[in-house]
Amino acid sequence: MNAPAPMLRLTTQRQVILEELSKVKTHPTASEIYDMVRKRLPRIGLGTVYRNLELMAENGMILKLEVGGTQKRFDATTDNHYHIRCARCGKVDDLEIPVFNTLTEEASTASSYQILGHHIEFTGICPECQKIQEDEYEE
Amino acid sequence: MNAPAPMLRLTTQRQVILEELSKVKTHPTASEIYDMVRKRLPRIGLGTVYRNLELMAENGMILKLEVGGTQKRFDATTDNHYHIRCARCGKVDDLEIPVFNTLTEEASTASSYQILGHHIEFTGICPECQKIQEDEYEE
DNA sequence: TATTAATAAGGAATCATTATCAGTATAATA
DNA sequence: TATTATACTGATAATGATTCCTTATTAATA
Ligand SMILES: [Mn+2]
Ligand SMILES: [Mn+2]
Ligand SMILES: [Zn+2]
Ligand SMILES: [Zn+2]
């Protein structure tokens, strides 16, 4: 059996991390969140940011996105939705298309895994990077 | 303008890496591939494995999977298909359901990104881990 | 209030990956 | 074939993201 989950306290640090993450739609990395939070809590440690993001993700308060790139990203919007990542600059945006709940059922019949969920990651070039590419082509 | 892409030589190392990767369906990590290849080329360096996996992925010879977990995984099957990852042991398997080509079109209309493609990652519990969980429950 | 448990901060440690570099192999060319 | 240019290897160092560890605080509870 597993140890009982410790009860989560709503510390100042935890609260500010959640507030700052909720303010943005950019799916920031841990160190980006660290920079945001540090403006309000200059003494906070990077480890604290990591620990709390991890804990909050485990408790379903936020999403931990394991998308492409070297760093994990975080999302305060917890309802299931899809993402698109720019292949050039790495930016991650939400993609506003309906979630395919049927996919999970279809996967259940096709696999011996017990399906828990799914995530779709689109890849593309963001508008800004499209412009840059056009400029490069002219040279 | 960008420098011309250097021509790829088919070195022994590159060939053996590709052959060993093609043998398995497990989506191995770089260090797992290193272990496989070392049985045939004991002097190969880990850096060589990383370098060649990267180069072959850039040239479309293999896929570099940016799925959840701490390590990248590689796949010699380059046609578009979906994956499922065990939330407990991290194993990655193919999921045999048809690819939704319509998704890319739908994403194009919903987003200002220039869509390049998409990948679906299902999450679940693999058969082996299901058994382990049952055993744990009995205790 | 005394005790216990959760948490913070800071720093060290770990792990995956990438960069550097000197020497080697291969391909192109004279 | 000899020469030259270029891609490549293997060893090692460096980097970067994340986790771990230790001590001090803080909050909850008896
Ligand atoms: Mn999102
Ligand atoms: Mn596959
Ligand atoms: Zn971009
Ligand atoms: Zn498993």
mmCIF file of C-alpha atoms (C1' of nucleotides) and ligand atoms in Angstrom:
data_model
loop_
_atom_site.group_PDB
_atom_site.id
_atom_site.type_symbol
_atom_site.label_atom_id
_atom_site.label_comp_id
_atom_site.label_asym_id
_atom_site.label_seq_id
_atom_site.Cartn_x
_atom_site.Cartn_y
_atom_site.Cartn_z
ATOM 1 C CA MET A 1 0.000 0.000 0.000
ATOM 2 C CA ASN A 2 1.062 3.571 -0.553
ATOM 3 C CA ALA A 3 1.674 6.180 2.097
ATOM 4 C CA PRO A 4 -1.231 8.551 2.646
ATOM 5 C CA ALA A 5 -0.897 11.681 0.536
ATOM 6 C CA PRO A 6 0.220 14.557 2.759
ATOM 7 C CA MET A 7 -2.258 17.369 2.997
ATOM 8 C CA LEU A 8 -1.355 20.368 0.876
ATOM 9 C CA ARG A 9 -0.949 23.678 2.610
ATOM 10 C CA LEU A 10 -1.760 26.827 0.722
ATOM 11 C CA THR A 11 1.491 28.616 1.352
ATOM 12 C CA THR A 12 2.232 32.064 0.022
ATOM 13 C CA GLN A 13 4.723 30.622 -2.429
ATOM 14 C CA ARG A 14 2.260 28.057 -3.744
ATOM 15 C CA GLN A 15 -0.458 30.674 -4.063
ATOM 16 C CA VAL A 16 1.701 33.167 -5.940
ATOM 17 C CA ILE A 17 2.978 30.487 -8.320
ATOM 18 C CA LEU A 18 -0.592 29.510 -9.132
ATOM 19 C CA GLU A 19 -1.696 33.129 -9.539
ATOM 20 C CA GLU A 20 1.150 34.026 -11.862
ATOM 21 C CA LEU A 21 0.677 30.899 -13.932
ATOM 22 C CA SER A 22 -3.034 31.658 -14.224
ATOM 23 C CA LYS A 23 -2.298 35.123 -15.602
ATOM 24 C CA VAL A 24 -0.621 33.913 -18.786
ATOM 25 C CA LYS A 25 -1.542 31.803 -21.782
ATOM 26 C CA THR A 26 2.046 31.139 -22.782
ATOM 27 C CA HIS A 27 2.572 27.749 -21.125
ATOM 28 C CA PRO A 28 5.723 28.907 -19.351
ATOM 29 C CA THR A 29 8.622 26.736 -18.292
ATOM 30 C CA ALA A 30 9.633 26.366 -14.639
ATOM 31 C CA SER A 31 12.348 28.979 -14.925
ATOM 32 C CA GLU A 32 10.023 31.411 -16.678
ATOM 33 C CA ILE A 33 7.576 30.977 -13.821
ATOM 34 C CA TYR A 34 10.465 31.473 -11.427
ATOM 35 C CA ASP A 35 11.204 34.832 -13.051
ATOM 36 C CA MET A 36 7.555 35.885 -12.874
ATOM 37 C CA VAL A 37 7.164 34.870 -9.255
ATOM 38 C CA ARG A 38 10.425 36.434 -8.166
ATOM 39 C CA LYS A 39 9.063 39.899 -8.854
ATOM 40 C CA ARG A 40 6.627 39.364 -5.997
ATOM 41 C CA LEU A 41 8.701 36.990 -3.828
ATOM 42 C CA PRO A 42 12.358 37.884 -4.426
ATOM 43 C CA ARG A 43 13.617 35.328 -1.899
ATOM 44 C CA ILE A 44 11.880 32.293 -3.405
ATOM 45 C CA GLY A 45 14.115 29.447 -4.529
ATOM 46 C CA LEU A 46 14.015 27.757 -7.911
ATOM 47 C CA GLY A 47 13.658 24.414 -6.161
ATOM 48 C CA THR A 48 10.533 25.658 -4.451
ATOM 49 C CA VAL A 49 9.042 26.528 -7.821
ATOM 50 C CA TYR A 50 9.819 23.072 -9.178
ATOM 51 C CA ARG A 51 8.544 21.297 -6.078
ATOM 52 C CA ASN A 52 5.265 23.182 -6.058
ATOM 53 C CA LEU A 53 4.624 22.875 -9.767
ATOM 54 C CA GLU A 54 5.143 19.140 -9.395
ATOM 55 C CA LEU A 55 2.853 18.901 -6.373
ATOM 56 C CA MET A 56 0.134 20.987 -7.958
ATOM 57 C CA ALA A 57 0.284 18.907 -11.124
ATOM 58 C CA GLU A 58 -0.043 15.705 -9.087
ATOM 59 C CA ASN A 59 -3.123 17.141 -7.397
ATOM 60 C CA GLY A 60 -4.746 18.182 -10.651
ATOM 61 C CA MET A 61 -4.551 21.897 -9.907
ATOM 62 C CA ILE A 62 -2.437 22.533 -13.009
ATOM 63 C CA LEU A 63 -1.193 20.640 -16.058
ATOM 64 C CA LYS A 64 2.377 19.609 -16.661
ATOM 65 C CA LEU A 65 2.903 19.540 -20.420
ATOM 66 C CA GLU A 66 5.432 17.049 -21.691
ATOM 67 C CA VAL A 67 5.644 18.548 -25.149
ATOM 68 C CA GLY A 68 8.626 18.688 -27.441
ATOM 69 C CA GLY A 69 11.668 20.708 -26.513
ATOM 70 C CA THR A 70 14.043 20.433 -23.605
ATOM 71 C CA GLN A 71 11.893 21.916 -20.859
ATOM 72 C CA LYS A 72 8.575 20.920 -19.358
ATOM 73 C CA ARG A 73 5.824 23.535 -19.591
ATOM 74 C CA PHE A 74 2.919 24.316 -17.301
ATOM 75 C CA ASP A 75 -0.697 25.263 -17.839
ATOM 76 C CA ALA A 76 -3.278 26.554 -15.368
ATOM 77 C CA THR A 77 -6.104 25.535 -17.714
ATOM 78 C CA THR A 78 -6.817 21.987 -16.628
ATOM 79 C CA ASP A 79 -9.691 20.986 -18.912
ATOM 80 C CA ASN A 80 -8.546 18.778 -21.733
ATOM 81 C CA HIS A 81 -7.445 20.743 -24.786
ATOM 82 C CA TYR A 82 -4.808 20.501 -27.479
ATOM 83 C CA HIS A 83 -1.598 22.378 -28.170
ATOM 84 C CA ILE A 84 0.476 23.532 -31.085
ATOM 85 C CA ARG A 85 4.207 24.127 -30.879
ATOM 86 C CA CYS A 86 6.227 26.288 -33.221
ATOM 87 C CA ALA A 87 8.944 24.163 -34.777
ATOM 88 C CA ARG A 88 11.140 27.230 -35.067
ATOM 89 C CA CYS A 89 10.888 29.188 -31.795
ATOM 90 C CA GLY A 90 9.346 26.545 -29.545
ATOM 91 C CA LYS A 91 6.376 28.653 -28.485
ATOM 92 C CA VAL A 92 3.323 26.661 -27.360
ATOM 93 C CA ASP A 93 -0.244 27.875 -27.953
ATOM 94 C CA ASP A 94 -3.661 26.399 -27.344
ATOM 95 C CA LEU A 95 -5.475 25.022 -30.341
ATOM 96 C CA GLU A 96 -9.173 25.786 -30.287
ATOM 97 C CA ILE A 97 -10.653 22.634 -31.717
ATOM 98 C CA PRO A 98 -13.059 20.314 -29.909
ATOM 99 C CA VAL A 99 -11.606 17.424 -27.933
ATOM 100 C CA PHE A 100 -12.143 13.976 -29.458
ATOM 101 C CA ASN A 101 -13.488 11.953 -26.570
ATOM 102 C CA THR A 102 -14.119 9.091 -28.969
ATOM 103 C CA LEU A 103 -10.372 8.686 -29.381
ATOM 104 C CA THR A 104 -10.022 7.233 -25.909
ATOM 105 C CA GLU A 105 -12.723 4.656 -26.606
ATOM 106 C CA GLU A 106 -11.216 3.769 -29.943
ATOM 107 C CA ALA A 107 -7.837 3.328 -28.318
ATOM 108 C CA SER A 108 -9.346 1.051 -25.682
ATOM 109 C CA THR A 109 -10.508 -1.400 -28.302
ATOM 110 C CA ALA A 110 -7.235 -1.261 -30.224
ATOM 111 C CA SER A 111 -4.919 -1.764 -27.281
ATOM 112 C CA SER A 112 -4.480 -3.944 -24.243
ATOM 113 C CA TYR A 113 -3.489 -0.901 -22.226
ATOM 114 C CA GLN A 114 -5.957 0.545 -19.783
ATOM 115 C CA ILE A 115 -6.373 3.943 -21.404
ATOM 116 C CA LEU A 116 -6.249 6.989 -19.158
ATOM 117 C CA GLY A 117 -6.334 9.791 -21.699
ATOM 118 C CA HIS A 118 -4.672 11.365 -24.665
ATOM 119 C CA HIS A 119 -3.027 14.547 -25.797
ATOM 120 C CA ILE A 120 -2.548 15.930 -29.285
ATOM 121 C CA GLU A 121 0.417 18.091 -30.116
ATOM 122 C CA PHE A 122 0.378 19.851 -33.446
ATOM 123 C CA THR A 123 3.570 21.156 -34.971
ATOM 124 C CA GLY A 124 3.743 24.237 -37.134
ATOM 125 C CA ILE A 125 5.246 27.643 -37.747
ATOM 126 C CA CYS A 126 3.836 30.531 -35.745
ATOM 127 C CA PRO A 127 2.862 33.779 -37.535
ATOM 128 C CA GLU A 128 5.921 35.627 -36.240
ATOM 129 C CA CYS A 129 8.297 32.956 -37.461
ATOM 130 C CA GLN A 130 6.507 32.819 -40.798
ATOM 131 C CA LYS A 131 7.387 36.493 -41.285
ATOM 132 C CA ILE A 132 10.990 35.927 -40.345
ATOM 133 C CA GLN A 133 11.232 33.080 -42.827
ATOM 134 C CA GLU A 134 9.813 35.264 -45.606
ATOM 135 C CA ASP A 135 12.398 37.940 -44.842
ATOM 136 C CA GLU A 136 15.182 35.395 -44.932
ATOM 137 C CA TYR A 137 14.012 34.156 -48.308
ATOM 138 C CA GLU A 138 14.251 37.665 -49.811
ATOM 139 C CA GLU A 139 17.919 38.031 -48.925
ATOM 140 C CA MET B 1 21.048 32.134 -46.562
ATOM 141 C CA ASN B 2 21.882 28.872 -44.857
ATOM 142 C CA ALA B 3 24.959 26.798 -45.405
ATOM 143 C CA PRO B 4 24.426 23.861 -47.769
ATOM 144 C CA ALA B 5 23.576 20.687 -45.877
ATOM 145 C CA PRO B 6 26.671 18.455 -45.780
ATOM 146 C CA MET B 7 26.251 15.197 -47.612
ATOM 147 C CA LEU B 8 25.601 12.212 -45.347
ATOM 148 C CA ARG B 9 28.021 9.332 -45.547
ATOM 149 C CA LEU B 10 26.791 5.855 -44.733
ATOM 150 C CA THR B 11 29.393 5.012 -42.122
ATOM 151 C CA THR B 12 29.522 1.694 -40.338
ATOM 152 C CA GLN B 13 28.401 3.348 -37.119
ATOM 153 C CA ARG B 14 25.438 4.995 -38.777
ATOM 154 C CA GLN B 15 24.451 1.789 -40.503
ATOM 155 C CA VAL B 16 24.632 -0.344 -37.368
ATOM 156 C CA ILE B 17 22.635 2.210 -35.362
ATOM 157 C CA LEU B 18 19.927 2.153 -38.000
ATOM 158 C CA GLU B 19 19.928 -1.638 -38.215
ATOM 159 C CA GLU B 20 19.686 -2.125 -34.465
ATOM 160 C CA LEU B 21 16.941 0.470 -34.144
ATOM 161 C CA SER B 22 15.026 -1.228 -36.956
ATOM 162 C CA LYS B 23 15.115 -4.537 -35.127
ATOM 163 C CA VAL B 24 13.030 -3.414 -32.178
ATOM 164 C CA LYS B 25 9.568 -2.055 -31.588
ATOM 165 C CA THR B 26 10.368 -0.666 -28.165
ATOM 166 C CA HIS B 27 11.172 2.951 -29.082
ATOM 167 C CA PRO B 28 14.506 2.855 -27.275
ATOM 168 C CA THR B 29 16.293 5.820 -25.739
ATOM 169 C CA ALA B 30 19.723 6.926 -26.936
ATOM 170 C CA SER B 31 21.512 5.054 -24.188
ATOM 171 C CA GLU B 32 19.501 1.898 -24.837
ATOM 172 C CA ILE B 33 20.526 2.117 -28.482
ATOM 173 C CA TYR B 34 24.098 2.684 -27.326
ATOM 174 C CA ASP B 35 23.956 -0.593 -25.387
ATOM 175 C CA MET B 36 22.522 -2.450 -28.371
ATOM 176 C CA VAL B 37 25.077 -1.083 -30.811
ATOM 177 C CA ARG B 38 28.020 -1.637 -28.497
ATOM 178 C CA LYS B 39 27.605 -5.371 -28.787
ATOM 179 C CA ARG B 40 28.598 -5.054 -32.426
ATOM 180 C CA LEU B 41 30.860 -1.989 -32.217
ATOM 181 C CA PRO B 42 32.429 -2.038 -28.754
ATOM 182 C CA ARG B 43 34.526 1.077 -29.409
ATOM 183 C CA ILE B 44 31.668 3.369 -30.417
ATOM 184 C CA GLY B 45 31.175 6.496 -28.340
ATOM 185 C CA LEU B 46 27.907 7.617 -26.814
ATOM 186 C CA GLY B 47 28.336 10.970 -28.518
ATOM 187 C CA THR B 48 28.459 9.255 -31.878
ATOM 188 C CA VAL B 49 25.137 7.597 -31.133
ATOM 189 C CA TYR B 50 23.551 10.903 -30.197
ATOM 190 C CA ARG B 51 25.037 12.696 -33.181
ATOM 191 C CA ASN B 52 23.855 10.107 -35.662
ATOM 192 C CA LEU B 53 20.390 9.731 -34.209
ATOM 193 C CA GLU B 54 20.026 13.491 -34.474
ATOM 194 C CA LEU B 55 21.309 13.583 -38.056
ATOM 195 C CA MET B 56 19.145 10.685 -39.167
ATOM 196 C CA ALA B 57 16.099 12.278 -37.593
ATOM 197 C CA GLU B 58 16.809 15.554 -39.396
ATOM 198 C CA ASN B 59 17.011 13.644 -42.658
ATOM 199 C CA GLY B 60 13.767 11.794 -42.101
ATOM 200 C CA MET B 61 15.419 8.404 -41.851
ATOM 201 C CA ILE B 62 14.074 7.860 -38.337
ATOM 202 C CA LEU B 63 11.698 9.552 -35.918
ATOM 203 C CA LYS B 64 12.731 11.340 -32.763
ATOM 204 C CA LEU B 65 9.859 11.003 -30.329
ATOM 205 C CA GLU B 66 9.408 13.843 -27.905
ATOM 206 C CA VAL B 67 7.058 11.960 -25.652
ATOM 207 C CA GLY B 68 6.683 12.299 -21.930
ATOM 208 C CA GLY B 69 9.462 11.232 -19.609
ATOM 209 C CA THR B 70 12.999 12.471 -19.212
ATOM 210 C CA GLN B 71 14.589 10.903 -22.281
ATOM 211 C CA LYS B 72 13.920 11.222 -25.972
ATOM 212 C CA ARG B 73 13.021 8.017 -27.778
ATOM 213 C CA PHE B 74 13.646 6.882 -31.340
ATOM 214 C CA ASP B 75 11.629 4.992 -33.915
ATOM 215 C CA ALA B 76 12.691 3.470 -37.233
ATOM 216 C CA THR B 77 9.083 3.420 -38.422
ATOM 217 C CA THR B 78 8.723 6.790 -40.078
ATOM 218 C CA ASP B 79 5.170 6.680 -41.372
ATOM 219 C CA ASN B 80 2.825 8.684 -39.195
ATOM 220 C CA HIS B 81 1.350 6.650 -36.363
ATOM 221 C CA TYR B 82 0.381 7.153 -32.760
ATOM 222 C CA HIS B 83 1.889 6.076 -29.474
ATOM 223 C CA ILE B 84 0.793 5.069 -26.029
ATOM 224 C CA ARG B 85 2.960 5.467 -22.971
ATOM 225 C CA CYS B 86 2.552 3.572 -19.732
ATOM 226 C CA ALA B 87 2.059 6.047 -16.920
ATOM 227 C CA ARG B 88 3.677 3.616 -14.519
ATOM 228 C CA CYS B 89 6.771 2.150 -16.225
ATOM 229 C CA GLY B 90 7.227 4.629 -19.086
ATOM 230 C CA LYS B 91 7.158 2.014 -21.841
ATOM 231 C CA VAL B 92 6.083 3.310 -25.248
ATOM 232 C CA ASP B 93 4.113 1.181 -27.726
ATOM 233 C CA ASP B 94 2.554 1.826 -31.097
ATOM 234 C CA LEU B 95 -1.185 2.272 -31.168
ATOM 235 C CA GLU B 96 -2.790 0.619 -34.150
ATOM 236 C CA ILE B 97 -5.506 3.047 -35.045
ATOM 237 C CA PRO B 98 -5.795 4.921 -38.339
ATOM 238 C CA VAL B 99 -4.161 8.328 -38.614
ATOM 239 C CA PHE B 100 -6.569 11.277 -38.732
ATOM 240 C CA ASN B 101 -5.335 13.274 -41.670
ATOM 241 C CA THR B 102 -8.360 15.520 -41.314
ATOM 242 C CA LEU B 103 -6.936 16.785 -38.050
ATOM 243 C CA THR B 104 -4.243 18.757 -39.807
ATOM 244 C CA GLU B 105 -6.801 20.449 -42.052
ATOM 245 C CA GLU B 106 -9.051 21.207 -39.129
ATOM 246 C CA ALA B 107 -6.134 22.707 -37.246
ATOM 247 C CA SER B 108 -5.267 24.878 -40.240
ATOM 248 C CA THR B 109 -8.628 26.573 -40.148
ATOM 249 C CA ALA B 110 -8.559 26.988 -36.373
ATOM 250 C CA SER B 111 -5.089 28.470 -36.118
ATOM 251 C CA SER B 112 -2.891 31.104 -37.707
ATOM 252 C CA TYR B 113 0.043 28.701 -37.535
ATOM 253 C CA GLN B 114 1.219 27.021 -40.696
ATOM 254 C CA ILE B 115 0.518 23.425 -39.671
ATOM 255 C CA LEU B 116 3.199 20.865 -40.337
ATOM 256 C CA GLY B 117 1.729 17.808 -38.645
ATOM 257 C CA HIS B 118 0.485 16.324 -35.444
ATOM 258 C CA HIS B 119 1.179 13.540 -33.034
ATOM 259 C CA ILE B 120 -1.115 11.847 -30.543
ATOM 260 C CA GLU B 121 0.205 10.404 -27.339
ATOM 261 C CA PHE B 122 -2.153 8.238 -25.344
ATOM 262 C CA THR B 123 -1.532 7.570 -21.690
ATOM 263 C CA GLY B 124 -2.456 4.343 -19.977
ATOM 264 C CA ILE B 125 -1.362 1.389 -17.921
ATOM 265 C CA CYS B 126 0.326 -1.442 -19.785
ATOM 266 C CA PRO B 127 -0.807 -5.057 -19.208
ATOM 267 C CA GLU B 128 2.247 -5.876 -17.095
ATOM 268 C CA CYS B 129 1.728 -2.905 -14.820
ATOM 269 C CA GLN B 130 -1.971 -3.706 -14.537
ATOM 270 C CA LYS B 131 -1.024 -7.063 -13.053
ATOM 271 C CA ILE B 132 1.408 -5.499 -10.630
ATOM 272 C CA GLN B 133 -1.264 -3.079 -9.485
ATOM 273 C CA GLU B 134 -3.717 -5.913 -8.888
ATOM 274 C CA ASP B 135 -1.147 -7.723 -6.802
ATOM 275 C CA GLU B 136 -0.502 -4.602 -4.757
ATOM 276 C CA TYR B 137 -4.215 -4.196 -4.124
ATOM 277 C CA GLU B 138 -4.476 -7.697 -2.659
ATOM 278 C CA GLU B 139 -1.854 -7.035 -0.012
ATOM 279 C "C1'" DT C 1 2.532 25.252 25.099
ATOM 280 C "C1'" DA C 2 4.982 21.084 23.315
ATOM 281 C "C1'" DT C 3 5.057 18.081 19.503
ATOM 282 C "C1'" DT C 4 4.652 16.774 14.908
ATOM 283 C "C1'" DA C 5 4.429 17.338 9.986
ATOM 284 C "C1'" DA C 6 4.779 20.089 5.970
ATOM 285 C "C1'" DT C 7 7.475 23.420 3.702
ATOM 286 C "C1'" DA C 8 11.091 26.750 2.456
ATOM 287 C "C1'" DA C 9 15.704 28.163 0.829
ATOM 288 C "C1'" DG C 10 20.132 27.255 -0.728
ATOM 289 C "C1'" DG C 11 23.268 24.468 -2.550
ATOM 290 C "C1'" DA C 12 25.032 20.071 -4.137
ATOM 291 C "C1'" DA C 13 24.244 16.321 -7.063
ATOM 292 C "C1'" DT C 14 22.406 13.864 -10.962
ATOM 293 C "C1'" DC C 15 21.096 12.881 -15.483
ATOM 294 C "C1'" DA C 16 20.504 13.681 -20.388
ATOM 295 C "C1'" DT C 17 22.284 16.001 -23.969
ATOM 296 C "C1'" DT C 18 25.451 18.932 -26.578
ATOM 297 C "C1'" DA C 19 29.869 21.010 -27.686
ATOM 298 C "C1'" DT C 20 34.753 20.769 -28.492
ATOM 299 C "C1'" DC C 21 38.701 18.953 -30.497
ATOM 300 C "C1'" DA C 22 42.430 16.183 -32.257
ATOM 301 C "C1'" DG C 23 42.970 12.428 -34.997
ATOM 302 C "C1'" DT C 24 41.000 9.239 -38.795
ATOM 303 C "C1'" DA C 25 38.511 7.776 -42.760
ATOM 304 C "C1'" DT C 26 36.354 8.753 -46.906
ATOM 305 C "C1'" DA C 27 35.310 11.172 -51.090
ATOM 306 C "C1'" DA C 28 36.644 14.446 -54.622
ATOM 307 C "C1'" DT C 29 40.014 16.146 -57.643
ATOM 308 C "C1'" DA C 30 44.389 17.014 -59.772
ATOM 309 C "C1'" DT D 1 47.682 7.448 -57.907
ATOM 310 C "C1'" DA D 2 48.775 11.434 -54.928
ATOM 311 C "C1'" DT D 3 46.791 15.371 -52.959
ATOM 312 C "C1'" DT D 4 43.418 17.870 -50.853
ATOM 313 C "C1'" DA D 5 39.069 18.792 -48.851
ATOM 314 C "C1'" DT D 6 35.454 17.261 -45.965
ATOM 315 C "C1'" DA D 7 32.794 14.319 -43.062
ATOM 316 C "C1'" DC D 8 33.248 11.661 -39.242
ATOM 317 C "C1'" DT D 9 34.719 9.370 -34.844
ATOM 318 C "C1'" DG D 10 35.700 8.843 -29.958
ATOM 319 C "C1'" DA D 11 37.084 10.924 -25.754
ATOM 320 C "C1'" DT D 12 36.167 14.300 -22.797
ATOM 321 C "C1'" DA D 13 34.433 18.646 -21.089
ATOM 322 C "C1'" DA D 14 30.629 21.568 -20.647
ATOM 323 C "C1'" DT D 15 25.872 22.714 -20.274
ATOM 324 C "C1'" DG D 16 21.209 22.790 -18.769
ATOM 325 C "C1'" DA D 17 17.168 21.013 -16.583
ATOM 326 C "C1'" DT D 18 15.646 18.829 -12.757
ATOM 327 C "C1'" DT D 19 16.004 16.502 -8.387
ATOM 328 C "C1'" DC D 20 17.971 15.673 -3.909
ATOM 329 C "C1'" DC D 21 19.652 16.964 0.684
ATOM 330 C "C1'" DT D 22 20.152 19.594 4.814
ATOM 331 C "C1'" DT D 23 18.731 22.964 8.000
ATOM 332 C "C1'" DA D 24 15.624 26.340 9.474
ATOM 333 C "C1'" DT D 25 10.542 27.956 9.518
ATOM 334 C "C1'" DT D 26 5.970 27.612 9.843
ATOM 335 C "C1'" DA D 27 1.511 25.739 10.587
ATOM 336 C "C1'" DA D 28 -1.524 22.248 12.604
ATOM 337 C "C1'" DT D 29 -2.545 19.400 16.549
ATOM 338 C "C1'" DA D 30 -2.392 17.184 21.151
HETATM 339 MN MN MN E 1 -2.980 25.089 -22.852
HETATM 340 MN MN MN E 2 6.290 3.882 -33.140
HETATM 341 ZN ZN ZN E 3 7.697 30.655 -33.813
HETATM 342 ZN ZN ZN E 4 3.871 -0.331 -17.595
#
